[in-house]
XYZ file of C-alpha atoms in Angstrom:
620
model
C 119.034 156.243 221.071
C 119.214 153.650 218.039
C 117.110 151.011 220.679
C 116.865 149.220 224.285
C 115.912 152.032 225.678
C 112.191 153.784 224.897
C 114.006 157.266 225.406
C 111.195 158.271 227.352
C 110.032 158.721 231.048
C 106.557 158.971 232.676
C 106.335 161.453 235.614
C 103.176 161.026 237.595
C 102.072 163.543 240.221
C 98.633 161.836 242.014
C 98.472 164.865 244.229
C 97.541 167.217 241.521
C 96.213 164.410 239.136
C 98.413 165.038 236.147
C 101.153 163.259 234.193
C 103.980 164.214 231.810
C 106.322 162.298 229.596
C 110.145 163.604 229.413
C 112.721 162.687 227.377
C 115.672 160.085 229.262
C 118.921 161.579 229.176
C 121.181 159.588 226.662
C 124.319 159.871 229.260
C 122.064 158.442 232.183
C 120.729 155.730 230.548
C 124.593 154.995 229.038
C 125.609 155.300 232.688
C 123.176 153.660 234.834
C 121.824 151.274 231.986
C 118.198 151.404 233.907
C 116.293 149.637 236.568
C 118.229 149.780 239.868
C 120.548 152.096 238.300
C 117.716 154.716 237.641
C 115.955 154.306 240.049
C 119.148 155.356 242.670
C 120.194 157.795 240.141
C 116.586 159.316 240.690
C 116.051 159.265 244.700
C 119.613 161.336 244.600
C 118.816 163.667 242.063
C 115.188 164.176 243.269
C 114.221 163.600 246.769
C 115.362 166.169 249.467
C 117.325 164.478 252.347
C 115.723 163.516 255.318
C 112.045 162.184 253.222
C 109.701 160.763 255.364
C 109.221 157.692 253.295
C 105.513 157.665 253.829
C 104.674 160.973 252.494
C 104.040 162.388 249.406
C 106.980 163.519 248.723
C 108.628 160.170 248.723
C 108.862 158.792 245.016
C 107.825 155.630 243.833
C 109.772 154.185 240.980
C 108.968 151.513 238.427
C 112.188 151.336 236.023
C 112.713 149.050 233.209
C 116.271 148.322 231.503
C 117.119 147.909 228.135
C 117.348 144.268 228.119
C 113.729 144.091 229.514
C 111.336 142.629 227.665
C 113.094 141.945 223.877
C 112.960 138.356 223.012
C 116.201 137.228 225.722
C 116.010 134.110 228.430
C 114.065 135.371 231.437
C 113.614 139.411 229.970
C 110.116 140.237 232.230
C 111.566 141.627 235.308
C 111.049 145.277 236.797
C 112.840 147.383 239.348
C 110.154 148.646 242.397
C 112.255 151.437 244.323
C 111.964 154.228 246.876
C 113.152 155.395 249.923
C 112.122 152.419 252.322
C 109.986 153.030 255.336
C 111.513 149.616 257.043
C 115.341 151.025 256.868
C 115.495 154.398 255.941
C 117.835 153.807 253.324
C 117.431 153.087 249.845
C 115.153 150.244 248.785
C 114.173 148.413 246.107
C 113.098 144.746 244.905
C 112.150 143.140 240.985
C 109.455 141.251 240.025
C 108.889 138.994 237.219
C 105.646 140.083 235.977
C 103.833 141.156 232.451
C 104.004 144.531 233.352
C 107.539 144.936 232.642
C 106.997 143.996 229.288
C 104.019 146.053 229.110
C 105.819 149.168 229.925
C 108.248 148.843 227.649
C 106.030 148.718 225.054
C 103.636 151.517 226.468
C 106.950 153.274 225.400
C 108.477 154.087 228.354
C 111.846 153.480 230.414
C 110.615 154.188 233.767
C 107.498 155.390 235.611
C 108.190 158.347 238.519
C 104.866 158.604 241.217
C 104.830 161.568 243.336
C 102.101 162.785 245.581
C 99.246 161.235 247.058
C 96.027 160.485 245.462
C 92.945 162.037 247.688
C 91.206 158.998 247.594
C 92.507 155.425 246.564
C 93.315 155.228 243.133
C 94.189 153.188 240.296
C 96.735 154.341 237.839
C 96.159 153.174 234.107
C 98.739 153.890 231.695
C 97.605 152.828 227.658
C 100.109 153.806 225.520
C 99.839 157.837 225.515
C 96.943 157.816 227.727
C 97.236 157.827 231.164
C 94.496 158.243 233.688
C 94.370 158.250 237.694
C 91.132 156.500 238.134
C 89.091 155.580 241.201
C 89.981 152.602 242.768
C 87.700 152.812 246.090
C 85.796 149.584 244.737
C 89.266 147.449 245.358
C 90.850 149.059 248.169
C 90.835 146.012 251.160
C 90.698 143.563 248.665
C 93.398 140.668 249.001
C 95.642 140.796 246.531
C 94.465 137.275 244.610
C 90.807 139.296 244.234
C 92.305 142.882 243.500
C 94.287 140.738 240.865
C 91.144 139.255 239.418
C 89.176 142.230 239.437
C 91.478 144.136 237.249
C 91.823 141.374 235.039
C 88.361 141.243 234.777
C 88.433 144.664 233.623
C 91.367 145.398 231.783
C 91.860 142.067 229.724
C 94.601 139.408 231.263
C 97.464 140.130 229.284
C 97.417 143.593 231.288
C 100.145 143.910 233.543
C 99.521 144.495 236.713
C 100.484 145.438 240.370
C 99.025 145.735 243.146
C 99.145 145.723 247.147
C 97.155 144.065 249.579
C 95.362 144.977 253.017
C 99.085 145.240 254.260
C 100.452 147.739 252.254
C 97.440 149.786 252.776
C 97.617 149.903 256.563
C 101.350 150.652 255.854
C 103.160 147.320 257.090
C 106.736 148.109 257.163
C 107.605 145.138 255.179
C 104.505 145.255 252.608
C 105.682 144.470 248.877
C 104.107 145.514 245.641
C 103.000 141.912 243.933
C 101.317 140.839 240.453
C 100.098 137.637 239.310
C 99.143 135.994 242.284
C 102.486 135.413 244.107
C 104.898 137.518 242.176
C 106.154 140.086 244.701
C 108.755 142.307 245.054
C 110.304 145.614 247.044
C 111.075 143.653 250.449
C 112.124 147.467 252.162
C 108.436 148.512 252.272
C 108.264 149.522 248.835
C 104.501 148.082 248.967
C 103.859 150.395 252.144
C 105.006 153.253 250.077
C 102.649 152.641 247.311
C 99.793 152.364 249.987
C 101.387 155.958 251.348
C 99.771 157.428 248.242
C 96.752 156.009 248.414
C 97.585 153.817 244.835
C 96.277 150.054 244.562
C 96.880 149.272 241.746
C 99.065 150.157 238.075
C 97.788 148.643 235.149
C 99.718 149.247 232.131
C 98.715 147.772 228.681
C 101.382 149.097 225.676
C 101.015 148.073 221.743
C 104.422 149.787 220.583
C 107.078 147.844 219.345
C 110.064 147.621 221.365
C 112.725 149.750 219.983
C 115.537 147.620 218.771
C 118.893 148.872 216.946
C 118.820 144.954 215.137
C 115.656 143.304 215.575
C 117.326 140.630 213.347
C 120.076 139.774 215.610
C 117.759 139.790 218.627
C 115.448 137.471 217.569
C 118.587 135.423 216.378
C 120.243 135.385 219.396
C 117.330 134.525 221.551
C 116.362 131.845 219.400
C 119.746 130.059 219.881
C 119.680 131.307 224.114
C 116.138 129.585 224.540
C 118.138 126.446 222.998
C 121.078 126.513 224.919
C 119.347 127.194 228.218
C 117.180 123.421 227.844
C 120.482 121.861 226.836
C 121.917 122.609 229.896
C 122.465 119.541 232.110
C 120.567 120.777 235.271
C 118.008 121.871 233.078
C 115.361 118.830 233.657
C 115.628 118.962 237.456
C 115.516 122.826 237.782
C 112.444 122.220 236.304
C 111.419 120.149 238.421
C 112.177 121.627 241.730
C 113.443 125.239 241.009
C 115.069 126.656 243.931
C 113.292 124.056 246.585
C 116.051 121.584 246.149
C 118.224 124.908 247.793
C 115.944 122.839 251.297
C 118.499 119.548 251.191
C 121.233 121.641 249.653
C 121.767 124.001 252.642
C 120.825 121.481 255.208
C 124.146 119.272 254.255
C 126.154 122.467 254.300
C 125.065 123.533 257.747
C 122.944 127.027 255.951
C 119.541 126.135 256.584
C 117.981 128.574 258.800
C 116.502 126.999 261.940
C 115.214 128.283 264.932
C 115.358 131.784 264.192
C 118.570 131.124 262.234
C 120.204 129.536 265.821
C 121.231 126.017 263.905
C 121.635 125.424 260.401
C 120.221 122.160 260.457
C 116.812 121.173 260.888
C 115.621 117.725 261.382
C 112.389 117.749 259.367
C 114.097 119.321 256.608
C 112.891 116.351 253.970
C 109.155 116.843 254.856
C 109.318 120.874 253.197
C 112.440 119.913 250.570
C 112.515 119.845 247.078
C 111.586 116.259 246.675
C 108.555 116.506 249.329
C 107.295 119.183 247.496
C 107.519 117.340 243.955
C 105.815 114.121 244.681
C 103.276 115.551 246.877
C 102.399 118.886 246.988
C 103.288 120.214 243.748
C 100.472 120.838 240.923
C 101.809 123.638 238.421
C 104.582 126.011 237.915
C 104.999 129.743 236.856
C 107.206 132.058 235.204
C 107.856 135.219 234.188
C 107.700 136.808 230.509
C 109.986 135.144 228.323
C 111.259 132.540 230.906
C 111.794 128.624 229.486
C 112.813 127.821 232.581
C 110.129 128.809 235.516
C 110.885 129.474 238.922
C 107.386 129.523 240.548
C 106.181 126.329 241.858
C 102.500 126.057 242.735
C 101.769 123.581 245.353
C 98.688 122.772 246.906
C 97.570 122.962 250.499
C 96.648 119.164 251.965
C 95.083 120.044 255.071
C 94.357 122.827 257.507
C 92.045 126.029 257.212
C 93.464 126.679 253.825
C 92.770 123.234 252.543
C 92.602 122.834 248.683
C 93.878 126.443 247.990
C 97.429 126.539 245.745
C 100.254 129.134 246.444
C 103.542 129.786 244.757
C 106.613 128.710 246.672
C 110.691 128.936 246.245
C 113.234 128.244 248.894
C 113.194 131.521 250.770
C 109.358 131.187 251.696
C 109.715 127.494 252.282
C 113.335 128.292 254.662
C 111.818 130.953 256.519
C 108.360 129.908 257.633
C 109.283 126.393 257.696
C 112.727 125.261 259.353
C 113.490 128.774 260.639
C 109.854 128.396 262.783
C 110.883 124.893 263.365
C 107.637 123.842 261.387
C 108.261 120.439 259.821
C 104.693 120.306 258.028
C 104.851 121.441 254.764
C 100.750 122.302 255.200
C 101.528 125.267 257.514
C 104.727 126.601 256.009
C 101.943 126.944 252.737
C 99.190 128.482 254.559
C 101.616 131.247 255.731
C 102.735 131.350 252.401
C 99.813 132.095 251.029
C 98.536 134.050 253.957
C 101.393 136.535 253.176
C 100.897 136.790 249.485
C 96.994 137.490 249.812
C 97.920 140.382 252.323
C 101.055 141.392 250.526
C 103.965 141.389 252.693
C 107.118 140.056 252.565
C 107.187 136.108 253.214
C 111.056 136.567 254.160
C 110.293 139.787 257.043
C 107.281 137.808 257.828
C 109.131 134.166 258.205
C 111.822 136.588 260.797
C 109.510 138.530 262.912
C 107.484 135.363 263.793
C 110.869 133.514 264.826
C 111.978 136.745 266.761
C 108.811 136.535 268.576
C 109.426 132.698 269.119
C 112.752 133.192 270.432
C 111.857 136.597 272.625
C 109.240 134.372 274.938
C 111.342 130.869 275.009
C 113.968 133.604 276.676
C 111.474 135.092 278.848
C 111.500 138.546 277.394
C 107.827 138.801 276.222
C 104.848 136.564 277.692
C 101.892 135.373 276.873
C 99.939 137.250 277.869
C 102.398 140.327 275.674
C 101.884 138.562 272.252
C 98.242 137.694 272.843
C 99.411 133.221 272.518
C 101.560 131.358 273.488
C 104.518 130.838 270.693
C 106.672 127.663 270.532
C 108.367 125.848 267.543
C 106.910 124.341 265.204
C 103.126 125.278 266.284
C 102.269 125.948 263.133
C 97.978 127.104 264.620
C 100.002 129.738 266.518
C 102.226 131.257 263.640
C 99.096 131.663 261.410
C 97.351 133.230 263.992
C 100.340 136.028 264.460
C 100.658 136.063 261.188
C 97.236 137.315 260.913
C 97.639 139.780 263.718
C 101.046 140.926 261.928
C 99.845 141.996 258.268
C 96.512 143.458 260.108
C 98.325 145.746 262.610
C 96.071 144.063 265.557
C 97.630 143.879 268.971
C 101.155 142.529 269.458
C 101.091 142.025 265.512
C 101.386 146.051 265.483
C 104.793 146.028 266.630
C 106.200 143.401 264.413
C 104.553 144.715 261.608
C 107.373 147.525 262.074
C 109.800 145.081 261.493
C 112.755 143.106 263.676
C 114.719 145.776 264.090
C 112.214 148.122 265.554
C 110.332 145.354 267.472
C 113.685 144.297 269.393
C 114.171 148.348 270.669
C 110.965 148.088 272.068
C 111.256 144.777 273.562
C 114.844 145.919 274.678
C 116.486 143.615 277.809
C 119.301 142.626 274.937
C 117.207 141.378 272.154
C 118.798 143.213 269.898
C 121.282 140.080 269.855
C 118.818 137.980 267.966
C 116.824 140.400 265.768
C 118.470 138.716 262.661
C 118.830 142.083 260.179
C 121.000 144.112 258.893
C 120.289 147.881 258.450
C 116.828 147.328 259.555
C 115.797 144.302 256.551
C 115.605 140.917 257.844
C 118.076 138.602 256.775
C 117.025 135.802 253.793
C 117.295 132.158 254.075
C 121.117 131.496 254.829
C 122.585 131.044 258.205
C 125.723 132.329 258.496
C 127.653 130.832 261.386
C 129.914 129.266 259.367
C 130.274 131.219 256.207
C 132.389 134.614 256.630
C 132.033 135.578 253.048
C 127.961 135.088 252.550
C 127.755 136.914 256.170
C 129.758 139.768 254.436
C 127.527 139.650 251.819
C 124.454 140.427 253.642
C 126.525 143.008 255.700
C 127.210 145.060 252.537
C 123.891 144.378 250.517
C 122.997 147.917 249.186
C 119.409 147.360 250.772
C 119.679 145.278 254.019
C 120.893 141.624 254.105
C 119.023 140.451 250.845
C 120.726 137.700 249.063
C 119.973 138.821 245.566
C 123.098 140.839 245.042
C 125.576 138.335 245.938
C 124.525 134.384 246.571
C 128.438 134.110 247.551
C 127.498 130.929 249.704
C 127.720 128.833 246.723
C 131.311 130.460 245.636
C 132.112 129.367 249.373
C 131.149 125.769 249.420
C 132.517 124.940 246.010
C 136.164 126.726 246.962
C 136.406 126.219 250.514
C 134.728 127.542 253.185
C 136.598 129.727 256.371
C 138.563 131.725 253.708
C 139.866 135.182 254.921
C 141.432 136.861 251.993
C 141.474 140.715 250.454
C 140.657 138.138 247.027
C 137.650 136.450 248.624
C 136.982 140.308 249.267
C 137.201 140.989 245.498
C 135.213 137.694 244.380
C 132.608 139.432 246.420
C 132.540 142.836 244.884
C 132.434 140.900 241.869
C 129.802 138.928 242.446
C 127.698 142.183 243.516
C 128.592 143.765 240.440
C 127.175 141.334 237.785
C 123.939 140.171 240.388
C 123.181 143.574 241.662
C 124.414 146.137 239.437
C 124.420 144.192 235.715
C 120.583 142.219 235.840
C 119.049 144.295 238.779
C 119.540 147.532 236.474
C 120.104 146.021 232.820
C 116.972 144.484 233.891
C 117.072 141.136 233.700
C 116.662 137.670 235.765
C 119.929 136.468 237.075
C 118.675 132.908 237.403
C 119.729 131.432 233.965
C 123.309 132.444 234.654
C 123.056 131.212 238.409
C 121.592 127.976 238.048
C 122.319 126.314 234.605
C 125.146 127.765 233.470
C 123.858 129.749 231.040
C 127.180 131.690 229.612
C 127.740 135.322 230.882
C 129.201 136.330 227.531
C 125.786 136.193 225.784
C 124.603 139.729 227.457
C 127.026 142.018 226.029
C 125.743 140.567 222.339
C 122.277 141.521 223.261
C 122.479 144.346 224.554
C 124.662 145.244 221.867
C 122.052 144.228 219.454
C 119.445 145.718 221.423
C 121.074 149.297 221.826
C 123.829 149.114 218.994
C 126.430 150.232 221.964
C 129.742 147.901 222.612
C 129.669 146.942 226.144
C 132.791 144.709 227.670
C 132.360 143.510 231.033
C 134.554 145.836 232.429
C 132.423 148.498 231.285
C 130.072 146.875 232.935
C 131.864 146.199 236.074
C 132.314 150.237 235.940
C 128.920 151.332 236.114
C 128.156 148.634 238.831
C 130.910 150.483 240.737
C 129.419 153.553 240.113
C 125.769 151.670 241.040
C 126.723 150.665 244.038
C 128.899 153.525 245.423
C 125.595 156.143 244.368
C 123.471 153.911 246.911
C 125.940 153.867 249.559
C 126.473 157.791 249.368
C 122.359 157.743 249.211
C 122.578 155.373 252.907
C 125.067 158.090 253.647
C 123.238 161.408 253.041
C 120.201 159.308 254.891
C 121.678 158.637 257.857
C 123.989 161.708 258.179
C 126.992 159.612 258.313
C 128.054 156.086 258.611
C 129.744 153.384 260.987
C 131.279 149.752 260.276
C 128.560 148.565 262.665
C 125.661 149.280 260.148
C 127.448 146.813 257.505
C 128.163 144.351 260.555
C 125.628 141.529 261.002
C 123.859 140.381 264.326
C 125.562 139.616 267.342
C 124.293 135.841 267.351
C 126.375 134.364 264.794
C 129.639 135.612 266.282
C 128.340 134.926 269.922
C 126.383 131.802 269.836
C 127.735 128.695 268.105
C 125.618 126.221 266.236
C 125.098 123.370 268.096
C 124.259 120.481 266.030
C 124.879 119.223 262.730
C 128.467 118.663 260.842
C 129.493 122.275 261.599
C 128.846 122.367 265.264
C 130.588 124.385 267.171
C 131.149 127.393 264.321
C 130.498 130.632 264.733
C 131.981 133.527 263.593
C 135.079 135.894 263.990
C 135.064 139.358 264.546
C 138.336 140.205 264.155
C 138.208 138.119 260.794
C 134.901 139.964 259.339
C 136.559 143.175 260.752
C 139.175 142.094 258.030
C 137.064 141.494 255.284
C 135.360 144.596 255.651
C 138.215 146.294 255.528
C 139.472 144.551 252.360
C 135.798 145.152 250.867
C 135.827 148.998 251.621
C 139.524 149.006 250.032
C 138.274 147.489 246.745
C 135.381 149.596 246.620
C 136.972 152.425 247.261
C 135.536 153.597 250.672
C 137.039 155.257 253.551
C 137.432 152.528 257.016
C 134.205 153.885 257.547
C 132.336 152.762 254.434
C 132.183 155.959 253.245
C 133.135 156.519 249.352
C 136.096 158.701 248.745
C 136.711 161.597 247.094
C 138.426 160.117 244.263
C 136.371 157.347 243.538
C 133.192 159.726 243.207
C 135.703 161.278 240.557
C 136.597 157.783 239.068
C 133.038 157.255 238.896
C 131.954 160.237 236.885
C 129.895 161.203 240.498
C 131.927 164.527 241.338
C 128.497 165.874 241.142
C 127.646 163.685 244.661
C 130.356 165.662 246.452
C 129.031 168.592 247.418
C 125.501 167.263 249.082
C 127.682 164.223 250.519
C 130.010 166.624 252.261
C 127.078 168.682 254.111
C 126.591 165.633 255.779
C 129.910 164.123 256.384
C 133.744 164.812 255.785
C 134.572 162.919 252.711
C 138.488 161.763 252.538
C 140.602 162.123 249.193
């Protein structure tokens, strides 16, 4: 390996309190470029079908690519993955944080974690040294302390990650976070880590990044970092990052309201883009590398949490904001921040609350069930649940297993409403009216995330109530480069997504950074492969598969919105039925979503075969 990747993997077994470094197969890392793609490539080779996620035996995986952390737009992201407690299926998220860039340069690709530490633990990896030291001092610290703590003791430019109180009682939706509101692995992966009795990684690496040119690298990124600020969004990204996404999907009918009943929402300038700018915002964040940050830090005006700051986008705004009906930006903060402090995920968090909402305005669950009365917009009563949720007290308990578990046991046709798919709640975009982002969340390789395919935008800007086998394709397509190119490559996506910045300028680098000539077909190729490797993982998992897991909830084709300029839409069955069908095709999938024979061959995963076909009859 000439550079990109560090050639080298960490294997960490906290049971027996030992560590080894192996060598990284030069075919894999060709293959699966890194990240997402070794991370699936892992859980397939390694864990034994039918896992309990919360035992030892699951693995925790912290994967690098070989774009992360060289001197690129937006290089600082890492891949959290294992088998998640909250579907069953595989999981993963990224998070933009300095350990990413430290682990690269402890020299290593990836970081396995087996086992389970007898007593809560912190692992420390310097360079060669790696230690599994005792962390009983932090465990039930909030995440904003924990943080501090280890900064305090390890030097600031150590990058860290850590859970909260949440992912150490196990919360189903508990994320692994860094930095004070940096979070990712929205499947559990935080619940996981708490599994093993592990608070906290701290990596701190010296080694230079190994680079095939270093020259053209640094000459490349010097002319991306210029582009990027020419671009002519540039100014007001920076001013409003993804908030102005509020306004955006609130003209186009999208913004989720009312437990994602309506895409409209009347107080949607009070928690918008421009709100937060001229009144609540005090800072922004981002992530190694980034010259365009994401993380806006806004302050809390009133309330319990008065004066305290807390690091928004639109999904945390959309979900415990309009979707709870809450027009006060103070409270949609304060569960914001509530959230990050315990370590769970603001988007699971923002959809079991409005579940809950929508369960007792129906008359399913009472008061006197939930332990308060719930209504829209009460913004005293969400942080109250909220607090009951990520502590496992009471009513909180059963929402703290998720939507999808919480309507079985509430039953009486709730189901309808519990707004997932495959057991992950569904991020900020209502779909009533938009066939091809619904599709999107159907097919996400981890539950309806919109981080592999943000096709809503490809919708408004070409026309909206398209059902084609091309919009099908378009789709794929836009999986491929979001969730197989930067979730495994590993990179942020945002550059691309919001100013423009050119797609053509990642093949250079990572030529550059690994001296191999990548098209984007190639590209395109091992997303395919990506992509069909986590399906056949879903597959093994579940011992088969039906349309109906890739299908999304029965509200949107049942219950039209009602107000707004789209009132009225819903959407069709027999039309998504269509555009399944056409997205299976492309892929190469059987009617049932399950890959084929020959594209496992295609794919250069022949090896899958025999494991996938103890569990399921595989057609040619």
């Amino acid at each position: 390996m000439r550079g990109g990747w560090t050639g080298k993997l960490l294997r960490v077994d906290l049971s027996k309190g030992k560590s080894v470094v192996q060598d990284l197969d030069p075919k894999v890392a060709v293959d699966f470029l890194g990240g997402r793609g070794f991370a699936v490539k892992t859980l397939w080779d390694e864990l034994p079908r039918g896992t309990d996620p919360l035992s030892p035996e699951n693995l925790l995986i912290l994967a690098t690519g070989p774009l992360t952390g060289i001197s690129m737009p937006s290089s600082g992201k890492l891949v959290v993955a294992a088998k998640s407690p909250l579907t069953g299926g595989y999981g993963d998220g990224n998070i933009g944080t300095r350990a990413s860039v430290q682990l690269k340069k402890a020299g290593y690709d990836a970081v396995i974690i087996s086992g389970k530490a007898e007593k809560p633990s912190i692992l420390s990896i310097e360079n060669d040294k790696v230690e599994i030291k005792d962390g009983r001092d932090l465990w039930g610290l909030d995440t904003y302390k924990a943080q501090e703590e280890l900064e305090r003791q390890y030097g600031k430019n150590s990058g860290i990650l850590v859970i909260g109180p949440s992912g150490e009682k196990l919360v189903k939706f508990a994320v692994i976070t860094s930095e004070k509101g940096r979070a990712g692995g929205r499947p559990g992966i935080g619940a996981v880590m708490g599994s093993k009795n592990l608070k906290a990684v701290v990596i701190r690496g010296s080694k230079e990044i190994p680079l095939a040119d270093p020259k053209e690298v640094a000459k490349l990124g010097a002319e991306s970092f210029k582009d990027i600020k020419s671009k002519d969004n540039y100014d007001f990204w920076v001013r409003q990052g993804t908030m102005a996404t509020v306004e955006w999907a609130n003209a186009n009918a999208a913004l989720p309201t009312y437990n994602m009943s309506e895409g409209v929402f009347d107080g949607y300038d009070k928690v918008g883009g421009n709100a937060m700018e001229k009144i609540y915002k005090i800072g922004q964040k981002g992530c190694p590398n980034c010259n365009m940050p994401c993380g806006n830090i806004n302050e809390i005006k009133e309330g319990p949490y008065k004066g305290r700051d807390t690091e928004v986008d639109y999904e945390n705004i959309a979900m415990l904001g309009p979707n709870l009906g809450i027009d006060n930006m103070n409270w949609a903060l304060t569960l914001n921040l509530i959230a990050d402090e315990a370590g769970v995920d603001t988007i699971s968090l923002g959809s079991v609350l409005a579940f809950a909402t929508e369960a007792m305005k129906r008359g399913l669950i009472s008061e006197g069930d939930a332990g308060l009365k719930l209504d829209w917009g009460n913004g005293q009563a969400y942080v109250e649940l909220a607090k009951k949720i990520v502590n496992k007290e009471g009513f909180g308990s059963i929402l703290a297993e998720g939507v999808a578990y919480a309507s079985q046991k509430i039953g009486k046709g709730s189901e309808k409403f519990a707004m997932h798919v495959k057991g992950l709640e569904i991020s900020a975009y209502d779909c009533h009216a938009y066939i091809g982002m619904a599709l999107a969340y159907g097919t996400s390789p981890i539950g309806a995330h919109h981080k592999d395919a943000w096709f809503i935008s490809y919708e408004i800007r070409e026309g909206r109530g398209v059902v084609s086998e091309e919009r099908a394709k378009k789709l794929i397509w836009m999986q491929n480069v979001r969730g197989g190119f930067f979730e495994s490559a590993a990179a942020c996506r945002l550059p691309w997504v919001e100013v423009g910045y050119d797609l053509e300028w990642y093949p250079k680098f990572l030529k550059a950074a690994t001296g191999l000539d990548y098209s984007w077909d190639d590209l395109q190729i091992i997303a395919n492969r990506i992509y069909t490797l986590m399906r056949a993982f879903w597959v093994r998992e579940k011992g088969g598969w039906s349309r109906s897991l890739d299908t999304p909830p029965a509200k949107w084709f049942e219950e039209p919105q009602t107000k707004g300029p789209l009132a009225g839409s819903k959407l069709n069955r027999d039309d998504y039925e269509k555009m399944l069908t056409w997205y299976y095709e492309n892929r190469g999938w059987d009617q049932n979503g399950i890959p084929r024979k020959s594209t496992l061959r295609r794919l250069g995963l022949d090896w899958v075969i025999p494991e996938l076909e103890r569990v399921v009859s595989l057609n040619e």
